[in-house]
Short mmCIF file of C-alpha atoms and ligand atoms in Angstrom, two decimals:
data_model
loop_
_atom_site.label_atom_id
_atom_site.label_comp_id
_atom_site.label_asym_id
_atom_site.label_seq_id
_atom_site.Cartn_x
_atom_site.Cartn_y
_atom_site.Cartn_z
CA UNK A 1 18.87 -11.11 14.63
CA UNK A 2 22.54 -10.93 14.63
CA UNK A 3 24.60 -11.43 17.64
CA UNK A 4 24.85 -8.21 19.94
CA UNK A 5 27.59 -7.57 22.32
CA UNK A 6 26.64 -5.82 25.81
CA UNK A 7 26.28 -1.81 24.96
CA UNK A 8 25.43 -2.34 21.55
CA UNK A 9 21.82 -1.98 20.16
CA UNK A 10 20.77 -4.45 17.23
CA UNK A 11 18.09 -2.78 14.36
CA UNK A 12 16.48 -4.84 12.05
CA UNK A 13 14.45 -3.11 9.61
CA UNK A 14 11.25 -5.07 7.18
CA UNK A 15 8.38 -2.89 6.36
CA UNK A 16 6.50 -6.21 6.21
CA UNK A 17 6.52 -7.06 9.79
CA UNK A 18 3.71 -4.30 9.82
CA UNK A 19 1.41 -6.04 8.55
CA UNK A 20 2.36 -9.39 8.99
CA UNK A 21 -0.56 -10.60 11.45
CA UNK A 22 1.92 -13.69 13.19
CA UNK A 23 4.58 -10.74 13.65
CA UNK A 24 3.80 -9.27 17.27
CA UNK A 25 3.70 -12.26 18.84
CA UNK A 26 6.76 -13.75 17.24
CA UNK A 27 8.92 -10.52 18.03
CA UNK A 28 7.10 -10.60 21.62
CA UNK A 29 8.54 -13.96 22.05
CA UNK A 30 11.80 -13.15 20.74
CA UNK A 31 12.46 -9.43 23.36
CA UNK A 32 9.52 -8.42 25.10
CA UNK A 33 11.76 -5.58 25.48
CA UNK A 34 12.20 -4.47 22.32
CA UNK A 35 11.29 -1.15 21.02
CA UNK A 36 9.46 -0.76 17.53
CA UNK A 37 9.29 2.23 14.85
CA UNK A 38 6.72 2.18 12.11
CA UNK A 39 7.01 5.32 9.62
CA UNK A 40 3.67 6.09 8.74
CA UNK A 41 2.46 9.15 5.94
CA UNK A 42 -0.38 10.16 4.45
CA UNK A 43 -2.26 7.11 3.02
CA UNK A 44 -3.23 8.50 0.04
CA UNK A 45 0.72 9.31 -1.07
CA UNK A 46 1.55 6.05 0.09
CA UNK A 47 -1.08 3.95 -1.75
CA UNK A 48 0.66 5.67 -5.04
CA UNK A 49 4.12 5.15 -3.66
CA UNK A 50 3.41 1.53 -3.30
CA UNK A 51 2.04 1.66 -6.92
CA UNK A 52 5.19 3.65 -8.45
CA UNK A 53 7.42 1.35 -7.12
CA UNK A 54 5.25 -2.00 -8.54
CA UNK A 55 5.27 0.14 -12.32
CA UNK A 56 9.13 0.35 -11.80
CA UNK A 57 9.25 -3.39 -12.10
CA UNK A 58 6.62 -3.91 -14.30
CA UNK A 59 6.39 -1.49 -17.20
CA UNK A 60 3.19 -1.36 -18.94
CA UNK A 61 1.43 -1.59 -15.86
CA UNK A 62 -1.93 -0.29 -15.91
CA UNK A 63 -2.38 3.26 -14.23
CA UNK A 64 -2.92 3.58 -10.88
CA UNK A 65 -6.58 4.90 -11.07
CA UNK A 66 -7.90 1.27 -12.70
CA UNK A 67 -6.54 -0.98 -9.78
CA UNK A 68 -7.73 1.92 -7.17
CA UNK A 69 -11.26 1.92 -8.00
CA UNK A 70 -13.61 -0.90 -8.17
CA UNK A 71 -15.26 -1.79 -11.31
CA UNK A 72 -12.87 0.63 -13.17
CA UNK A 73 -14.76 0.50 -16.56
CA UNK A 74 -16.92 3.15 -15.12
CA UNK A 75 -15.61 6.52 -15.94
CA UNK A 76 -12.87 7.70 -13.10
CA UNK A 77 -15.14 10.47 -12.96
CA UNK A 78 -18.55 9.13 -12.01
CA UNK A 79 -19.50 7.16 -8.81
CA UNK A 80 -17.34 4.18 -7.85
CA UNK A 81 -16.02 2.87 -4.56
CA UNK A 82 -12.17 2.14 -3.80
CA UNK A 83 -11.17 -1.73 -3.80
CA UNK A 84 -10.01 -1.21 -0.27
CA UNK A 85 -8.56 -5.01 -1.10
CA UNK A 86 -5.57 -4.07 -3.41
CA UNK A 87 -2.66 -4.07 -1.32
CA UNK A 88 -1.66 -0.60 -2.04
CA UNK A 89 -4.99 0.92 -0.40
CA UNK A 90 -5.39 -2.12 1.91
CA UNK A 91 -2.03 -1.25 3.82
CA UNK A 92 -2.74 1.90 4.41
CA UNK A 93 -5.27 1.35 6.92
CA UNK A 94 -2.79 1.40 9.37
CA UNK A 95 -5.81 1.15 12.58
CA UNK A 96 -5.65 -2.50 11.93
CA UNK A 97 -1.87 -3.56 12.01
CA UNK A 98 -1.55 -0.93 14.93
CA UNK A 99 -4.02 -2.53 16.74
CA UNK A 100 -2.47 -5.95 16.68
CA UNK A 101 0.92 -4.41 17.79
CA UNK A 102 -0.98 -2.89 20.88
CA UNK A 103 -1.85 -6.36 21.87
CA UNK A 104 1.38 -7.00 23.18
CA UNK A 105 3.41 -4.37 23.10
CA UNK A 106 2.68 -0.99 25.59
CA UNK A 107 2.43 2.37 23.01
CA UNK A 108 5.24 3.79 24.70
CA UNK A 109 7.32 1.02 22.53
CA UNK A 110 6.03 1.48 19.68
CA UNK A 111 7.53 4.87 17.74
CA UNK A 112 4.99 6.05 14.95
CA UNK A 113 6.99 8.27 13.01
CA UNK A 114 5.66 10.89 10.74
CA UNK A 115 6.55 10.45 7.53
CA UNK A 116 6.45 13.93 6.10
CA UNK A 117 8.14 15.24 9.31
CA UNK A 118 11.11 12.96 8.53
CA UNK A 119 11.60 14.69 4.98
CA UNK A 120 11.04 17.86 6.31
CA UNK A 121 13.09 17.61 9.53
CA UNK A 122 15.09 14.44 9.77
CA UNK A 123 16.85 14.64 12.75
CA UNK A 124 13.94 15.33 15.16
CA UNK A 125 12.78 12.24 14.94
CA UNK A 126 15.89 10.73 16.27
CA UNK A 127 15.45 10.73 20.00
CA UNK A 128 13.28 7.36 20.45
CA UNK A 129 16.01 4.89 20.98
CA UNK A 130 17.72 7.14 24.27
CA UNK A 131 21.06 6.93 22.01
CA UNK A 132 23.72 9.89 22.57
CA UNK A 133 22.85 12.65 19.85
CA UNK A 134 25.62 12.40 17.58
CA UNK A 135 23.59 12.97 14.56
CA UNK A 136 21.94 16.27 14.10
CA UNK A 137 20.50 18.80 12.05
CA UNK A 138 24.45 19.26 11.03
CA UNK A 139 24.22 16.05 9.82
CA UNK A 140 21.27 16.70 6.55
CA UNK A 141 21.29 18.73 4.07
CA UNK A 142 18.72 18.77 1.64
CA UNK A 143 19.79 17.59 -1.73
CA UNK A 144 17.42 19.64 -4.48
CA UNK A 145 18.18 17.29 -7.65
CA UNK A 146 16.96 14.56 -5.21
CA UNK A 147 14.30 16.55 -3.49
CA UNK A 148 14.92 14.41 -0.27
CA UNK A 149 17.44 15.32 2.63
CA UNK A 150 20.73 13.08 3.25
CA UNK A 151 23.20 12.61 5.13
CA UNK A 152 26.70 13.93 5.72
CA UNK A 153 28.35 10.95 7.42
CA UNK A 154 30.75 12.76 9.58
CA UNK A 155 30.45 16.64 10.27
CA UNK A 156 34.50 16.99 9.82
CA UNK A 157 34.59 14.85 6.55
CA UNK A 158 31.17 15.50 5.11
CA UNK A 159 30.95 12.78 2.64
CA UNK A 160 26.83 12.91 1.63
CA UNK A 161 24.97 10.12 1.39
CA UNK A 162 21.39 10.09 -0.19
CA UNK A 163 18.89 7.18 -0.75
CA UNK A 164 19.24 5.04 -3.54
CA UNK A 165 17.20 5.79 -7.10
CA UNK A 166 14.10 3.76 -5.46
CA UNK A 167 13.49 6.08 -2.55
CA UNK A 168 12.26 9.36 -3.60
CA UNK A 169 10.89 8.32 -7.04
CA UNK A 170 8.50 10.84 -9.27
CA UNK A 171 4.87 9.73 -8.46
CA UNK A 172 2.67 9.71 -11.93
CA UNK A 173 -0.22 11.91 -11.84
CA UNK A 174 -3.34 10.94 -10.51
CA UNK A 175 -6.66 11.91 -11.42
CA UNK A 176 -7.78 14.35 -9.15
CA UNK A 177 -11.31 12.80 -8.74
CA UNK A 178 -9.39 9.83 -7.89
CA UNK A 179 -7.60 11.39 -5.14
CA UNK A 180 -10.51 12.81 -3.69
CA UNK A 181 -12.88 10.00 -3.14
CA UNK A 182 -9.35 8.30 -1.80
CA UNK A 183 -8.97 10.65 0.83
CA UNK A 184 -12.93 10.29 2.01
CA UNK A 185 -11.82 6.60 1.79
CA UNK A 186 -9.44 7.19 4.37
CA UNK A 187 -11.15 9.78 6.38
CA UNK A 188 -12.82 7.36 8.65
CA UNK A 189 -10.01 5.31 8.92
CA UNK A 190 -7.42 7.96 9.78
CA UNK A 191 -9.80 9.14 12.97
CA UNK A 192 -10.21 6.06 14.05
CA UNK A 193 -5.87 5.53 13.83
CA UNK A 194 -5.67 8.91 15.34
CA UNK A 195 -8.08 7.44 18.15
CA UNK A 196 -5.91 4.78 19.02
CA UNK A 197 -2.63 6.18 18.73
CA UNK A 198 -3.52 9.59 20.38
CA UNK A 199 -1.33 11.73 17.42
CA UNK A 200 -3.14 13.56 15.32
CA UNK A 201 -1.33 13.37 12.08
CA UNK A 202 -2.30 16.17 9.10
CA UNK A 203 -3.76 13.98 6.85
CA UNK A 204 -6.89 15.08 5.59
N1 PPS B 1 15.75 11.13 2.81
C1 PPS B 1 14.95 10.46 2.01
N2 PPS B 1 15.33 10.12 0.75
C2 PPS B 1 14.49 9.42 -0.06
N3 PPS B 1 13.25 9.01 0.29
C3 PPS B 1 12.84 9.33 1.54
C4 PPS B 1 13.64 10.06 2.44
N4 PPS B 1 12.96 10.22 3.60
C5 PPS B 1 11.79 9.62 3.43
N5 PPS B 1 11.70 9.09 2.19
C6 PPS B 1 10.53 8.40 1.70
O1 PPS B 1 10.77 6.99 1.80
C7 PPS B 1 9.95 6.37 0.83
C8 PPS B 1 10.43 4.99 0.51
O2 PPS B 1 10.23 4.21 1.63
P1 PPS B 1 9.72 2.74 1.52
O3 PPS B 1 8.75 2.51 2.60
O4 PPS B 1 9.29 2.44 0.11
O5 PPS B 1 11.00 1.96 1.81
S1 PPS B 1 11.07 0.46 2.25
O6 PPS B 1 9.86 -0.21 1.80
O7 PPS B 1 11.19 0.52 3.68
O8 PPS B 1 12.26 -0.06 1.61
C9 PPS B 1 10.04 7.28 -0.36
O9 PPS B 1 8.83 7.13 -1.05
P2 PPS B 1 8.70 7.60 -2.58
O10 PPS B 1 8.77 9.10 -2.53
O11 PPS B 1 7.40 7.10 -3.06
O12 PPS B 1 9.86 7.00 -3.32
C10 PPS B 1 10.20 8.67 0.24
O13 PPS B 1 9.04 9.45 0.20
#
């Protein structure tokens, strides 16, 4: 972490430490104090986020459908199960990292943000951290060509500021029998996340 003077509030921000099973106790032992966001969205959309963004590097990647399913010479529209191993469907089973956060850390310090409310409505989600309000609705606008919201840095000079080309990417299309058995994939696990976490997020 970098050095913080009194009155200011360092944020450090790796989507890794999610998952990373040695990461609540090493951030324990760094602030017990400290207070934790994890955006979270549908599983489903985020297994072929995580996918999109692997084919961006690596072109000629297979699709998405034969890494999903297990034993994908079978055809996509038959019976097969999900390789709940490949990283993409693995991570978001988000019962189990959230679990080993609530070890150590109380739920009131750990901000599980909803992923589609932070597209659709940015600023409310901005209250967590008991900072003054200086940035509010006034401060998004949604930007069509990037289909995302950003930012106007300062209300009085509104210079706009989106996400970079690798946030907000097209998704390929998935086969839709694909997406189904997905989403009974998840079904079980989103309860049980729902359980724990007491928020009842939309996802099917
Ligand atoms: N305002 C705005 N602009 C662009 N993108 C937005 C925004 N708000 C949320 N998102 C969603 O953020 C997704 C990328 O987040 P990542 O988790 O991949 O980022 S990172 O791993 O933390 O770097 C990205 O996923 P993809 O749509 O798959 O690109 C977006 O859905």
């Amino acid at each position: 972490m970098p050095p913080t003077l009194k009155g200011q509030i360092t944020m450090e921000k790796t989507p890794s430490y999610w998952v990373t099973k040695s990461a609540p106790k090493r951030v324990y032992a760094m602030n017990p104090a400290v207070k934790l966001i994890a955006v979270v969205r549908d599983p489903v959309t985020r297994a072929i986020s995580d996918y999109t963004q692997s084919a961006s590097k690596r072109p000629g990647l297979p699709p998405f459908e034969e890494f999903a399913l297990l034993n994908s010479s079978i055809q996509w529209g038959g019976t097969y199960s999900i390789d709940a191993s490949w990283p993409p469907v693995r991570l978001g089973i988000y019962a189990r990292p959230y679990r080993r956060w609530l070890r150590r850390f109380p739920k009131s310090r750990l901000l599980l943000v909803n992923g589609e409310r932070l597209v659709a409505d940015p600023a409310a989600e901005m209250d967590f951290l008991g900072l003054k309000r200086i940035i509010t609705d006034k401060h998004f606008y949604f930007n069509s060509t990037k289909g995302f919201p950003c930012l106007l840095k300062s209300e009085t000079k509104p210079i706009p500021h989106c996400l970079g080309k690798t946030k907000g990417r097209n998704h390929p299309r998935i086969n839709q029998s694909v997406i189904y058995r997905l989403k009974e994939f998840y079904k079980p696990h989103n309860e049980k996340f729902y359980q724990l976490s007491g928020v009842k997020f939309s996802w099917p």
